[in-house]
GROMACS .gro file of C-alpha atoms in nm:
model
  218
    1MET     CA    1  -2.635   4.939  -2.752
    2ILE     CA    2  -2.457   4.607  -2.747
    3ASN     CA    3  -2.613   4.371  -3.000
    4ARG     CA    4  -2.755   4.034  -2.899
    5ARG     CA    5  -2.484   3.834  -3.076
    6LEU     CA    6  -2.207   4.003  -2.874
    7LEU     CA    7  -2.393   3.934  -2.550
    8ASN     CA    8  -2.418   3.566  -2.641
    9ILE     CA    9  -2.042   3.550  -2.707
   10ILE     CA   10  -1.964   3.712  -2.371
   11PHE     CA   11  -2.201   3.471  -2.196
   12ILE     CA   12  -2.035   3.166  -2.358
   13LEU     CA   13  -1.687   3.293  -2.261
   14LEU     CA   14  -1.798   3.335  -1.900
   15LEU     CA   15  -1.934   2.979  -1.896
   16LEU     CA   16  -1.605   2.842  -2.032
   17LEU     CA   17  -1.402   3.030  -1.771
   18SER     CA   18  -1.627   2.901  -1.493
   19ALA     CA   19  -1.595   2.541  -1.614
   20LYS     CA   20  -1.215   2.573  -1.628
   21THR     CA   21  -1.202   2.707  -1.271
   22ILE     CA   22  -1.418   2.422  -1.140
   23ALA     CA   23  -1.206   2.161  -1.321
   24ALA     CA   24  -0.886   2.307  -1.175
   25GLY     CA   25  -1.033   2.285  -0.827
   26GLN     CA   26  -1.129   1.922  -0.881
   27ASP     CA   27  -0.782   1.831  -1.008
   28GLY     CA   28  -0.628   1.979  -0.694
   29GLY     CA   29  -0.854   1.762  -0.477
   30ASN     CA   30  -0.744   1.436  -0.642
   31ASP     CA   31  -0.398   1.436  -0.478
   32SER     CA   32  -0.388   1.119  -0.265
   33SER     CA   33  -0.087   1.234  -0.063
   34LEU     CA   34  -0.128   1.185   0.312
   35ILE     CA   35   0.116   1.462   0.404
   36LYS     CA   36   0.244   1.785   0.255
   37ASN     CA   37   0.576   1.959   0.314
   38ASP     CA   38   0.731   2.166   0.038
   39ARG     CA   39   0.999   2.344   0.242
   40ASN     CA   40   1.327   2.344   0.049
   41ASP     CA   41   1.542   2.280   0.357
   42VAL     CA   42   1.334   1.974   0.448
   43GLN     CA   43   1.352   1.840   0.092
   44LYS     CA   44   1.734   1.841   0.114
   45ILE     CA   45   1.732   1.576   0.388
   46LYS     CA   46   1.853   1.248   0.232
   47VAL     CA   47   1.628   0.949   0.294
   48LEU     CA   48   1.686   0.582   0.208
   49ILE     CA   49   1.401   0.330   0.201
   50VAL     CA   50   1.519  -0.031   0.217
   51TYR     CA   51   1.276  -0.322   0.210
   52GLN     CA   52   1.253  -0.697   0.173
   53SER     CA   53   0.923  -0.837   0.047
   54LYS     CA   54   0.816  -1.186  -0.055
   55TYR     CA   55   0.442  -1.160  -0.117
   56GLY     CA   56   0.405  -0.786  -0.174
   57SER     CA   57   0.263  -0.623   0.138
   58THR     CA   58   0.595  -0.476   0.253
   59LYS     CA   59   0.669  -0.365  -0.103
   60GLN     CA   60   0.335  -0.186  -0.122
   61TYR     CA   61   0.400   0.007   0.199
   62ALA     CA   62   0.753   0.095   0.085
   63GLN     CA   63   0.622   0.227  -0.247
   64TRP     CA   64   0.359   0.436  -0.072
   65ILE     CA   65   0.623   0.588   0.156
   66HIS     CA   66   0.834   0.660  -0.151
   67GLN     CA   67   0.539   0.840  -0.312
   68GLU     CA   68   0.499   1.059  -0.004
   69ILE     CA   69   0.864   1.138   0.071
   70LYS     CA   70   1.157   1.214  -0.157
   71ALA     CA   71   1.388   0.915  -0.107
   72ASP     CA   72   1.592   0.641  -0.271
   73LEU     CA   73   1.406   0.308  -0.279
   74VAL     CA   74   1.596  -0.023  -0.271
   75ASN     CA   75   1.463  -0.381  -0.264
   76ILE     CA   76   1.728  -0.595  -0.096
   77GLU     CA   77   1.531  -0.907  -0.187
   78ASN     CA   78   1.688  -0.864  -0.533
   79GLY     CA   79   2.038  -0.880  -0.388
   80ASP     CA   80   2.098  -0.503  -0.405
   81LYS     CA   81   2.329  -0.375  -0.131
   82PRO     CA   82   2.262  -0.009  -0.049
   83ASP     CA   83   2.515   0.192   0.150
   84PRO     CA   84   2.336   0.379   0.432
   85ALA     CA   85   2.639   0.600   0.499
   86GLY     CA   86   2.528   0.891   0.280
   87TYR     CA   87   2.179   0.927   0.426
   88ASP     CA   88   2.027   1.120   0.715
   89ILE     CA   89   1.725   0.892   0.760
   90ILE     CA   90   1.699   0.520   0.687
   91VAL     CA   91   1.356   0.356   0.663
   92ILE     CA   92   1.369  -0.024   0.671
   93GLY     CA   93   1.075  -0.255   0.603
   94GLY     CA   94   1.031  -0.630   0.623
   95SER     CA   95   0.786  -0.902   0.711
   96VAL     CA   96   0.768  -1.114   1.023
   97ARG     CA   97   0.855  -1.470   0.922
   98ILE     CA   98   0.896  -1.779   1.142
   99GLY     CA   99   0.899  -1.559   1.450
  100ASN     CA  100   1.169  -1.324   1.322
  101ILE     CA  101   1.192  -0.990   1.143
  102VAL     CA  102   1.346  -1.072   0.806
  103VAL     CA  103   1.542  -0.746   0.779
  104ALA     CA  104   1.700  -0.782   1.124
  105PRO     CA  105   2.024  -0.926   0.975
  106PHE     CA  106   2.055  -0.621   0.745
  107ILE     CA  107   2.014  -0.386   1.041
  108LYS     CA  108   2.275  -0.570   1.247
  109GLU     CA  109   2.520  -0.586   0.956
  110HIS     CA  110   2.500  -0.212   0.888
  111TRP     CA  111   2.446  -0.086   1.241
  112SER     CA  112   2.797   0.052   1.276
  113VAL     CA  113   2.715   0.285   0.983
  114MET     CA  114   2.353   0.359   1.079
  115LYS     CA  115   2.417   0.420   1.448
  116GLY     CA  116   2.360   0.786   1.526
  117LYS     CA  117   2.131   0.834   1.226
  118LYS     CA  118   1.752   0.836   1.236
  119VAL     CA  119   1.640   0.479   1.171
  120VAL     CA  120   1.276   0.379   1.123
  121LEU     CA  121   1.165   0.016   1.105
  122PHE     CA  122   0.828  -0.108   0.987
  123THR     CA  123   0.714  -0.469   0.973
  124THR     CA  124   0.419  -0.648   0.818
  125SER     CA  125   0.241  -0.946   0.966
  126ALA     CA  126  -0.094  -1.124   0.981
  127THR     CA  127  -0.072  -1.088   1.359
  128PRO     CA  128  -0.241  -0.763   1.475
  129PRO     CA  129   0.020  -0.487   1.535
  130GLN     CA  130  -0.100  -0.429   1.892
  131HIS     CA  131  -0.069  -0.798   1.989
  132PRO     CA  132   0.203  -0.862   2.254
  133LYS     CA  133   0.352  -1.128   2.026
  134ILE     CA  134   0.469  -0.859   1.782
  135GLN     CA  135   0.662  -0.674   2.052
  136SER     CA  136   0.812  -1.004   2.169
  137ILE     CA  137   0.931  -1.084   1.814
  138TYR     CA  138   1.080  -0.735   1.785
  139GLU     CA  139   1.273  -0.778   2.109
  140LYS     CA  140   1.393  -1.123   2.003
  141SER     CA  141   1.504  -1.008   1.659
  142LEU     CA  142   1.715  -0.708   1.765
  143PRO     CA  143   1.926  -0.638   2.076
  144GLU     CA  144   1.826  -0.358   2.312
  145GLU     CA  145   2.124  -0.139   2.215
  146ILE     CA  146   1.978  -0.121   1.862
  147ARG     CA  147   1.610  -0.111   1.959
  148LYS     CA  148   1.654   0.193   2.182
  149GLU     CA  149   1.773   0.396   1.882
  150ILE     CA  150   1.505   0.278   1.638
  151LYS     CA  151   1.150   0.401   1.589
  152TYR     CA  152   0.935   0.093   1.528
  153PHE     CA  153   0.602   0.076   1.343
  154PRO     CA  154   0.435  -0.267   1.317
  155LEU     CA  155   0.176  -0.270   1.036
  156PRO     CA  156  -0.099  -0.508   0.924
  157GLY     CA  157   0.006  -0.733   0.638
  158ARG     CA  158  -0.163  -0.957   0.387
  159ILE     CA  159  -0.204  -1.331   0.328
  160SER     CA  160  -0.345  -1.492   0.015
  161THR     CA  161  -0.334  -1.866   0.074
  162GLU     CA  162  -0.348  -1.950  -0.297
  163ASN     CA  163  -0.021  -1.761  -0.352
  164LEU     CA  164   0.170  -1.927  -0.069
  165THR     CA  165   0.448  -2.170  -0.148
  166LEU     CA  166   0.404  -2.528  -0.030
  167PHE     CA  167   0.673  -2.466   0.232
  168ASP     CA  168   0.492  -2.161   0.370
  169GLN     CA  169   0.162  -2.351   0.377
  170LEU     CA  170   0.338  -2.617   0.583
  171LEU     CA  171   0.481  -2.354   0.819
  172ILE     CA  172   0.133  -2.211   0.879
  173ALA     CA  173  -0.008  -2.559   0.946
  174ILE     CA  174   0.266  -2.628   1.201
  175GLY     CA  175   0.226  -2.283   1.353
  176LYS     CA  176  -0.147  -2.338   1.395
  177ILE     CA  177  -0.081  -2.658   1.589
  178MET     CA  178   0.173  -2.488   1.816
  179GLU     CA  179  -0.010  -2.156   1.867
  180GLN     CA  180  -0.156  -2.121   2.217
  181ASP     CA  181  -0.351  -1.801   2.154
  182GLU     CA  182  -0.693  -1.927   2.046
  183THR     CA  183  -0.781  -1.605   1.863
  184LEU     CA  184  -0.463  -1.617   1.653
  185LYS     CA  185  -0.502  -1.991   1.598
  186LYS     CA  186  -0.858  -1.947   1.467
  187ASP     CA  187  -0.746  -1.696   1.204
  188MET     CA  188  -0.427  -1.871   1.091
  189GLY     CA  189  -0.450  -2.008   0.740
  190LYS     CA  190  -0.730  -1.770   0.641
  191ASP     CA  191  -0.701  -1.508   0.370
  192PHE     CA  192  -0.635  -1.166   0.517
  193ASP     CA  193  -0.563  -0.821   0.375
  194GLY     CA  194  -0.495  -0.538   0.618
  195VAL     CA  195  -0.273  -0.335   0.385
  196ARG     CA  196  -0.406   0.020   0.376
  197ARG     CA  197  -0.230   0.343   0.282
  198GLU     CA  198  -0.372   0.521   0.588
  199ASN     CA  199  -0.189   0.274   0.815
  200LEU     CA  200   0.126   0.471   0.730
  201LEU     CA  201   0.003   0.804   0.863
  202PRO     CA  202   0.179   0.783   1.207
  203LEU     CA  203   0.503   0.674   1.036
  204LEU     CA  204   0.484   0.952   0.777
  205GLU     CA  205   0.408   1.217   1.039
  206TYR     CA  206   0.708   1.097   1.240
  207LEU     CA  207   0.932   1.117   0.933
  208GLU     CA  208   0.818   1.472   0.859
  209ASP     CA  209   0.888   1.576   1.219
  210VAL     CA  210   1.237   1.421   1.203
  211LYS     CA  211   1.311   1.585   0.868
  212SER     CA  212   1.210   1.925   1.004
  213ILE     CA  213   1.433   1.879   1.311
  214LEU     CA  214   1.731   1.767   1.101
  215ALA     CA  215   1.679   2.053   0.853
  216GLY     CA  216   1.696   2.299   1.142
  217LYS     CA  217   2.037   2.163   1.242
  218LYS     CA  218   2.190   2.193   0.895
   0.00000   0.00000   0.00000
């Protein structure tokens, strides 16, 4: 007959094993990744993320993309000059400033190298992504021959008025006077933060689809 002490030891061991199993399950649920794709052939696709950020919203999105997808991350605001030639996919991010997409010059300068590759552009702005003004700025910033080969994702940005330079405060004041859309005019100059990780889900799903297609061709 098994003595009482041995039964107690077995009971304690079972409790410890149960606690370890529960903890392991909880650790697995803490992964904040929006997408999952561990296929080796997909992981071999080379991705470059290039961004230009002044107040941090574009940088935040770029870093989140980098956390989700194996890629090289370059901030051209620092003067770095990445060469897109060795990459299969190029993701480019920048803000909308004074009615223009700030990374448009980079795209135009490197288009001869990027043409024929998969190019994804995302922008940040205080103007709602679905507003017609965003599409108009996109069309003004890049010619049609480039736009037709780019997948574009406008995203909500962020404004903290206390962090704005005096020049940018002046630009907003002038823009508010000139703006004809009353809804946009009412919100100009107000603090706003629309930066959310989940805003990237359509972009990330598109990237995973493209990576899978390219992996199948290699």
